[in-house]
CSV table of C-alpha atoms and ligand atoms in Angstrom, one decimal:
chain,number,residue,atom,x,y,z
B,1,MET,CA,122.0,88.0,67.3
B,2,THR,CA,123.9,91.7,66.2
B,3,GLN,CA,125.0,92.4,62.7
B,4,GLU,CA,127.6,93.9,64.1
B,5,LYS,CA,129.0,91.3,66.5
B,6,LEU,CA,129.5,88.9,63.3
B,7,ALA,CA,131.8,89.4,60.4
B,8,PRO,CA,130.0,91.6,58.1
B,9,ALA,CA,130.3,89.8,54.6
B,10,THR,CA,129.2,86.2,57.0
B,11,ALA,CA,126.7,86.7,58.8
B,12,PRO,CA,123.5,84.4,59.0
B,13,ALA,CA,120.7,85.6,57.7
B,14,VAL,CA,119.0,85.8,61.4
B,15,THR,CA,120.0,88.6,62.5
B,16,GLU,CA,117.2,89.5,65.4
B,17,THR,CA,115.0,86.8,67.0
B,18,PRO,CA,111.8,85.6,65.4
B,19,ARG,CA,108.9,86.8,67.1
B,20,ALA,CA,107.5,83.3,68.2
B,21,TRP,CA,109.8,82.9,70.6
B,22,THR,CA,108.9,83.7,73.9
B,23,ARG,CA,110.3,80.8,76.1
B,24,ARG,CA,112.6,80.7,78.8
B,25,HIS,CA,113.1,77.0,78.8
B,26,LEU,CA,112.7,74.3,76.5
B,27,LEU,CA,110.8,71.5,78.6
B,28,ASP,CA,109.2,69.5,75.7
B,29,VAL,CA,107.3,70.6,72.3
B,30,ASP,CA,103.7,69.3,73.7
B,31,ASP,CA,102.6,72.9,73.6
B,32,PHE,CA,104.8,74.2,71.2
B,33,ALA,CA,102.6,75.8,67.7
B,34,PRO,CA,103.3,76.1,64.8
B,35,ALA,CA,105.3,79.4,64.6
B,36,GLU,CA,107.4,78.4,67.0
B,37,LEU,CA,108.8,75.7,64.8
B,38,GLU,CA,109.1,77.6,62.0
B,39,ALA,CA,111.2,80.0,64.1
B,40,VAL,CA,113.6,76.7,65.4
B,41,MET,CA,113.1,76.1,61.9
B,42,GLN,CA,114.5,79.5,60.6
B,43,THR,CA,117.3,80.2,63.4
B,44,ALA,CA,118.9,76.3,63.0
B,45,ASP,CA,119.1,77.3,58.4
B,46,ALA,CA,120.5,80.6,59.8
B,47,MET,CA,123.1,78.2,62.3
B,48,LYS,CA,123.7,75.9,59.8
B,49,GLU,CA,125.0,79.0,57.7
B,50,VAL,CA,127.7,79.8,60.5
B,51,LEU,CA,128.5,76.1,61.0
B,52,GLY,CA,129.7,76.0,56.9
B,53,ARG,CA,132.0,78.7,57.2
B,54,ASP,CA,135.6,78.3,57.1
B,55,VAL,CA,135.5,78.8,61.5
B,56,PRO,CA,132.4,77.9,62.4
B,57,ARG,CA,132.1,80.4,65.1
B,58,VAL,CA,129.9,83.6,65.9
B,59,PRO,CA,130.4,85.6,69.6
B,60,ALA,CA,126.6,85.3,69.8
B,61,LEU,CA,126.5,83.3,73.4
B,62,ARG,CA,130.2,84.7,74.1
B,63,GLY,CA,130.3,85.1,78.2
B,64,LYS,CA,127.7,82.5,78.6
B,65,THR,CA,128.8,79.2,80.7
B,66,ILE,CA,126.2,76.9,79.2
B,67,VAL,CA,126.7,73.4,82.0
B,68,THR,CA,125.3,69.8,80.3
B,69,LEU,CA,124.3,67.4,83.4
B,70,PHE,CA,123.3,64.3,82.4
B,71,TYR,CA,121.8,61.1,84.2
B,72,GLU,CA,122.2,59.0,81.7
B,73,ALA,CA,124.5,57.9,79.1
B,74,SER,CA,124.7,60.1,75.8
B,75,THR,CA,127.2,60.5,72.5
B,76,ARG,CA,125.4,62.5,70.2
B,77,THR,CA,123.0,64.9,71.9
B,78,ARG,CA,125.5,65.8,74.9
B,79,ALA,CA,128.7,66.2,72.3
B,80,SER,CA,126.5,68.5,69.8
B,81,PHE,CA,125.4,71.0,72.9
B,82,GLU,CA,128.9,71.0,73.5
B,83,LEU,CA,129.7,71.9,70.0
B,84,ALA,CA,126.7,73.7,69.3
B,85,GLY,CA,127.5,76.1,72.8
B,86,LYS,CA,131.3,76.5,71.5
B,87,ALA,CA,130.1,77.8,68.4
B,88,LEU,CA,128.0,80.1,69.3
B,89,GLY,CA,131.4,81.4,71.9
B,90,ALA,CA,130.1,80.5,75.1
B,91,ASP,CA,131.9,78.4,77.6
B,92,VAL,CA,130.4,74.9,78.0
B,93,ILE,CA,130.7,72.3,80.9
B,94,ASN,CA,129.9,69.1,81.2
B,95,ILE,CA,128.8,67.0,84.2
B,96,SER,CA,127.8,63.2,84.5
B,97,ALA,CA,126.3,62.1,87.2
B,98,GLY,CA,128.5,59.7,88.0
B,99,GLY,CA,131.9,60.9,88.9
B,100,SER,CA,129.9,64.2,90.5
B,101,SER,CA,128.3,64.8,94.0
B,102,VAL,CA,125.3,63.3,93.2
B,103,GLU,CA,127.7,59.8,93.6
B,104,LYS,CA,127.9,60.9,97.4
B,105,GLY,CA,124.9,61.4,97.8
B,106,GLU,CA,123.7,65.1,96.8
B,107,SER,CA,120.2,65.4,95.6
B,108,LEU,CA,119.4,66.8,92.3
B,109,ILE,CA,118.2,70.4,93.4
B,110,ASP,CA,121.1,70.6,95.2
B,111,THR,CA,123.1,69.9,92.6
B,112,VAL,CA,121.1,71.8,90.3
B,113,ARG,CA,121.7,75.0,92.4
B,114,THR,CA,125.1,74.6,92.3
B,115,LEU,CA,125.6,74.6,89.0
B,116,GLN,CA,123.9,78.2,88.8
B,117,ALA,CA,125.3,79.1,91.6
B,118,VAL,CA,128.8,78.8,90.0
B,119,GLY,CA,126.7,80.7,87.1
B,120,ALA,CA,126.0,78.3,84.4
B,121,GLY,CA,123.6,80.4,82.1
B,122,VAL,CA,121.9,77.4,80.9
B,123,LEU,CA,121.4,73.8,82.1
B,124,VAL,CA,121.4,71.4,79.9
B,125,MET,CA,119.6,68.0,81.2
B,126,ARG,CA,119.2,64.6,80.9
B,127,HIS,CA,117.9,62.8,83.8
B,128,TRP,CA,116.4,58.8,83.9
B,129,ALA,CA,112.7,60.4,86.2
B,130,ALA,CA,110.3,61.7,83.6
B,131,GLY,CA,109.4,65.4,84.7
B,132,ALA,CA,112.8,65.7,86.1
B,133,PRO,CA,113.8,69.3,84.4
B,134,TYR,CA,110.0,70.1,85.1
B,135,LEU,CA,111.3,70.2,88.6
B,136,VAL,CA,114.2,72.0,88.0
B,137,ALA,CA,112.9,74.9,86.3
B,138,ARG,CA,110.4,75.7,89.2
B,139,HIS,CA,113.9,76.1,91.5
B,140,LEU,CA,116.4,77.9,89.3
B,141,GLN,CA,116.2,81.0,87.5
B,142,THR,CA,118.8,79.7,85.4
B,143,ALA,CA,117.4,78.9,81.9
B,144,VAL,CA,116.7,74.5,81.4
B,145,ILE,CA,117.0,72.4,78.3
B,146,ASN,CA,115.5,68.7,78.6
B,147,ALA,CA,117.8,66.7,77.1
B,148,GLY,CA,115.5,63.5,77.7
B,149,ASP,CA,113.4,63.2,80.6
B,150,GLY,CA,112.7,59.2,80.9
B,151,ALA,CA,110.0,58.0,77.8
B,152,HIS,CA,108.5,61.2,78.0
B,153,ALA,CA,110.0,64.4,76.1
B,154,HIS,CA,113.3,64.7,74.3
B,155,PRO,CA,112.6,67.9,72.2
B,156,THR,CA,115.4,68.5,70.5
B,157,GLN,CA,115.7,65.3,68.9
B,158,ALA,CA,112.2,66.1,67.7
B,159,LEU,CA,113.1,69.4,66.2
B,160,LEU,CA,116.4,68.3,64.1
B,161,ASP,CA,114.0,65.0,63.3
B,162,LEU,CA,112.2,67.6,61.9
B,163,TYR,CA,114.5,70.0,60.3
B,164,THR,CA,116.5,66.8,58.4
B,165,ILE,CA,112.1,65.6,57.4
B,166,ARG,CA,112.0,69.1,55.9
B,167,ASN,CA,115.7,70.0,54.4
B,168,HIS,CA,114.3,66.8,52.4
B,169,LEU,CA,110.6,67.2,51.9
B,170,GLY,CA,110.1,70.7,52.2
B,171,ASP,CA,106.3,71.3,53.9
B,172,VAL,CA,105.9,68.6,55.9
B,173,GLN,CA,101.7,69.3,56.5
B,174,GLY,CA,100.1,65.6,54.9
B,175,ARG,CA,103.4,63.7,54.5
B,176,ARG,CA,103.0,60.1,56.3
B,177,VAL,CA,105.1,59.2,58.7
B,178,VAL,CA,106.0,56.1,60.0
B,179,ILE,CA,107.2,55.8,63.2
B,180,VAL,CA,108.6,52.0,64.7
B,181,GLY,CA,109.6,50.1,67.5
B,182,ASP,CA,109.7,50.7,71.2
B,183,ILE,CA,107.3,53.8,71.2
B,184,GLU,CA,106.0,53.0,75.4
B,185,HIS,CA,109.7,53.5,76.0
B,186,SER,CA,110.6,56.3,74.1
B,187,ARG,CA,110.7,59.9,74.6
B,188,VAL,CA,111.6,60.3,70.8
B,189,ALA,CA,108.4,58.7,69.4
B,190,ARG,CA,106.5,61.4,72.1
B,191,SER,CA,108.6,64.3,71.2
B,192,ASN,CA,107.9,63.3,67.2
B,193,ILE,CA,104.4,62.8,67.4
B,194,TRP,CA,103.8,66.2,69.1
B,195,SER,CA,105.8,68.3,66.5
B,196,LEU,CA,104.8,66.6,63.1
B,197,SER,CA,101.4,66.2,64.1
B,198,ALA,CA,101.5,70.4,65.2
B,199,MET,CA,102.9,71.0,61.6
B,200,GLY,CA,100.0,68.5,59.9
B,201,ALA,CA,101.8,65.7,59.0
B,202,GLU,CA,100.1,62.4,59.3
B,203,VAL,CA,101.9,60.4,61.9
B,204,ILE,CA,101.4,56.1,61.8
B,205,ILE,CA,103.2,54.0,65.0
B,206,CYS,CA,103.9,51.1,64.6
B,207,ALA,CA,104.7,48.2,67.2
B,208,PRO,CA,103.7,44.8,69.3
B,209,ALA,CA,100.8,45.9,71.5
B,210,THR,CA,102.8,45.1,74.7
B,211,LEU,CA,105.4,48.9,73.4
B,212,VAL,CA,102.5,51.1,72.4
B,213,PRO,CA,101.8,53.2,75.2
B,214,GLU,CA,98.9,52.7,77.5
B,215,GLY,CA,95.6,54.4,76.2
B,216,MET,CA,96.8,54.2,72.1
B,217,ARG,CA,96.5,50.0,72.4
B,218,PRO,CA,94.5,49.0,69.5
B,219,ALA,CA,90.7,47.7,70.1
B,220,GLY,CA,91.8,44.2,68.2
B,221,PRO,CA,94.4,41.2,67.5
B,222,HIS,CA,94.9,43.6,64.5
B,223,GLY,CA,95.5,46.6,65.6
B,224,GLY,CA,94.4,49.7,63.0
B,225,ARG,CA,92.4,52.4,65.8
B,226,SER,CA,92.7,55.6,66.2
B,227,ASN,CA,93.5,56.9,69.8
B,228,GLY,CA,91.4,59.6,69.5
B,229,ASP,CA,91.0,59.7,73.2
B,230,SER,CA,91.5,63.1,73.9
B,231,SER,CA,90.1,63.0,78.0
B,232,GLN,CA,93.7,62.4,79.4
B,233,ALA,CA,95.2,65.2,80.6
B,234,HIS,CA,98.2,65.4,78.5
B,235,ALA,CA,97.3,63.0,75.9
B,236,LEU,CA,99.0,62.2,72.9
B,237,PRO,CA,97.8,64.2,69.4
B,238,PRO,CA,95.7,61.3,67.6
B,239,VAL,CA,97.7,58.9,65.7
B,240,LYS,CA,96.8,56.1,63.8
B,241,VAL,CA,98.4,52.6,65.6
B,242,GLU,CA,99.3,49.4,63.4
B,243,THR,CA,100.4,46.4,64.5
B,244,ASN,CA,101.7,45.2,61.0
B,245,LEU,CA,104.7,46.7,59.7
B,246,ASP,CA,104.1,46.3,56.3
B,247,ARG,CA,100.8,47.8,56.4
B,248,ALA,CA,101.9,50.4,58.5
B,249,LEU,CA,104.6,51.1,55.7
B,250,GLU,CA,102.5,51.5,52.5
B,251,ASN,CA,102.8,54.9,51.1
B,252,ALA,CA,105.6,56.0,54.1
B,253,GLU,CA,107.6,59.3,53.2
B,254,VAL,CA,109.7,59.1,56.3
B,255,VAL,CA,109.9,56.1,58.7
B,256,MET,CA,111.6,56.4,61.5
B,257,THR,CA,113.1,53.8,63.9
B,258,LEU,CA,113.3,53.0,67.5
B,259,ARG,CA,115.8,51.0,69.4
B,260,LEU,CA,114.2,48.8,71.8
B,261,GLN,CA,115.3,50.8,75.4
B,262,LYS,CA,115.6,48.1,77.5
B,263,GLU,CA,117.1,50.0,80.1
B,264,ARG,CA,113.3,51.2,81.2
B,265,MET,CA,111.3,47.8,79.7
B,266,GLN,CA,110.3,45.0,82.2
B,267,ALA,CA,110.7,41.8,81.4
B,268,GLY,CA,108.3,39.8,79.5
B,269,LEU,CA,107.4,42.6,76.6
B,270,LEU,CA,108.5,40.5,74.0
B,271,PRO,CA,109.1,36.5,73.6
B,272,SER,CA,111.8,37.0,72.1
B,273,LEU,CA,114.5,39.5,70.0
B,274,ARG,CA,114.8,37.5,67.1
B,275,GLU,CA,111.3,37.3,66.7
B,276,TYR,CA,110.8,40.9,67.0
B,277,ALA,CA,113.8,41.4,64.4
B,278,THR,CA,111.6,39.4,62.4
B,279,LEU,CA,108.6,41.1,62.3
B,280,TYR,CA,110.2,44.5,63.1
B,281,GLN,CA,113.1,44.8,61.5
B,282,LEU,CA,113.3,48.1,58.9
B,283,ASN,CA,115.2,46.7,56.2
B,284,GLU,CA,115.2,47.2,52.4
B,285,GLU,CA,112.9,44.5,50.9
B,286,ARG,CA,110.2,46.0,53.8
B,287,MET,CA,110.7,49.4,52.7
B,288,SER,CA,110.3,48.9,49.1
B,289,ARG,CA,106.2,49.4,50.9
B,290,ALA,CA,106.5,52.7,51.3
B,291,ARG,CA,107.3,55.5,48.7
B,292,THR,CA,110.6,55.7,46.3
B,293,GLY,CA,113.3,57.6,47.8
B,294,ALA,CA,111.1,57.2,51.7
B,295,LEU,CA,113.4,58.9,53.8
B,296,VAL,CA,114.8,56.5,56.7
B,297,MET,CA,115.3,57.9,60.2
B,298,HIS,CA,116.9,56.8,63.4
B,299,PRO,CA,117.7,58.9,66.4
B,300,GLY,CA,120.5,56.3,67.3
B,301,PRO,CA,122.2,55.3,69.1
B,302,MET,CA,121.3,52.2,66.4
B,303,ASN,CA,121.4,48.0,67.0
B,304,GLU,CA,122.2,47.2,63.7
B,305,GLY,CA,120.2,43.6,63.0
B,306,ILE,CA,117.4,44.3,65.1
B,307,GLU,CA,115.7,47.1,64.4
B,308,ILE,CA,116.8,47.9,61.6
B,309,SER,CA,119.4,46.1,58.7
B,310,PRO,CA,123.3,46.9,58.7
B,311,GLY,CA,122.7,47.6,54.7
B,312,LEU,CA,119.2,49.6,55.3
B,313,ALA,CA,121.3,51.9,57.8
B,314,ASN,CA,123.9,52.7,55.3
B,315,SER,CA,121.9,53.0,52.0
B,316,LEU,CA,121.2,56.3,50.3
B,317,GLN,CA,117.6,56.6,51.4
B,318,SER,CA,119.1,56.7,55.3
B,319,VAL,CA,119.3,60.3,56.8
B,320,ILE,CA,120.7,59.0,59.5
B,321,GLU,CA,124.0,60.9,59.8
B,322,GLU,CA,122.7,63.8,58.6
B,323,GLN,CA,120.0,63.9,61.8
B,324,VAL,CA,123.5,64.3,64.1
B,325,THR,CA,124.8,67.0,61.9
B,326,ASN,CA,121.8,68.9,61.5
B,327,GLY,CA,121.5,68.1,65.7
B,328,VAL,CA,124.2,70.8,66.1
B,329,ALA,CA,122.8,73.6,63.7
B,330,VAL,CA,119.5,72.7,65.7
B,331,ARG,CA,121.0,73.4,69.3
B,332,MET,CA,122.4,76.9,68.6
B,333,ALA,CA,119.7,77.6,67.8
B,334,VAL,CA,117.9,76.3,70.6
B,335,LEU,CA,120.6,77.5,72.7
B,336,TYR,CA,120.3,80.7,70.6
B,337,LEU,CA,116.6,81.1,71.3
B,338,ILE,CA,116.7,80.9,74.3
B,339,VAL,CA,119.8,83.0,75.7
B,340,ARG,CA,118.9,86.0,73.0
B,341,GLY,CA,115.1,85.9,72.7
B,342,ALA,CA,113.9,84.9,76.8
B,343,LYS,CA,111.5,87.4,77.8
B,344,PRO,CA,112.3,89.2,80.9
E,1,NCD,C1,117.6,58.7,71.7
E,1,NCD,C2,117.7,59.3,73.9
E,1,NCD,O1,118.7,58.5,74.0
E,1,NCD,O2,116.6,59.5,73.6
E,1,NCD,N1,118.8,59.3,71.7
E,1,NCD,C3,119.3,60.2,71.4
E,1,NCD,O3,119.1,60.7,72.3
E,1,NCD,N2,120.1,59.8,70.0
E,1,NCD,C4,117.3,57.7,71.9
E,1,NCD,C5,117.8,55.9,72.3
E,1,NCD,O4,118.5,56.6,73.8
E,1,NCD,O5,116.9,54.8,72.2
């Protein structure tokens, strides 16, 4: 973003691409160094300033076309990518698999090649198959941003979560963050474990044993084991696993709760929703075990009354709406870095 392209008096603080950024695609945050995460955070600060203006628009990506291609449902991720692209002056086209030539039997690769051929400079894609954006990135010159692939990764969600936490707590180093719910099927949990661990947070995951990813499953009936196993090719960083929510919440500074991803679940993982809610619902009474003022987060969409009580979701501790708002600035940052910061 050069100064002269922006209204001079109101130019964002970032006038050149942070050196730490060298990526052509954003597929996951699993290999992000702290400096790269920091680069996104700083760029997002500049974007937030842009969004606070009377006319929240800069021409940084004017002439670029961003295509969002979604094979799964989405409200906030898609809307915020679209708003982010428009705030940067890009043209944005939204395509859903339903209603596109995918319904006529076109393959994923043919679909994305078509989008590249019509001029897509950035492809933001969500797919039900883990790894789909990696496959696409290998076939295209167009930059690819993963907006969620199966249960594998959701990098921009992890970035906006990190951004939201930092806005409240400052440094994330040493902070105790509890992620509670359906970890097994959650790309949000996986990407957050990577980014939060890279920034030095103490991550605790809490779920019934059937919803803890294999390799992390608690050893005994009471859980509490650490997954120190680094022998797996792509093992998650070590986190503490706790199956008892009350214990997990002790001294927590951030608590993130997740939806039960029924669309990815096989039958028989939970005895009943009612039992799940009794044992794992985050509510005001339970949150009293965490540190006073601990942040309550949820990536959405929420099923109030199941993983979170309506009272807590709408309480002063909740930063759930803020997460959504920050999603626009963070996605602007990612789009900007991908387009302007990529090495030739
Ligand atoms: C999440 C997703 O789609 O991975 N939502 C989101 O992007 N904010 C979580 C979910 O669907 O439960």
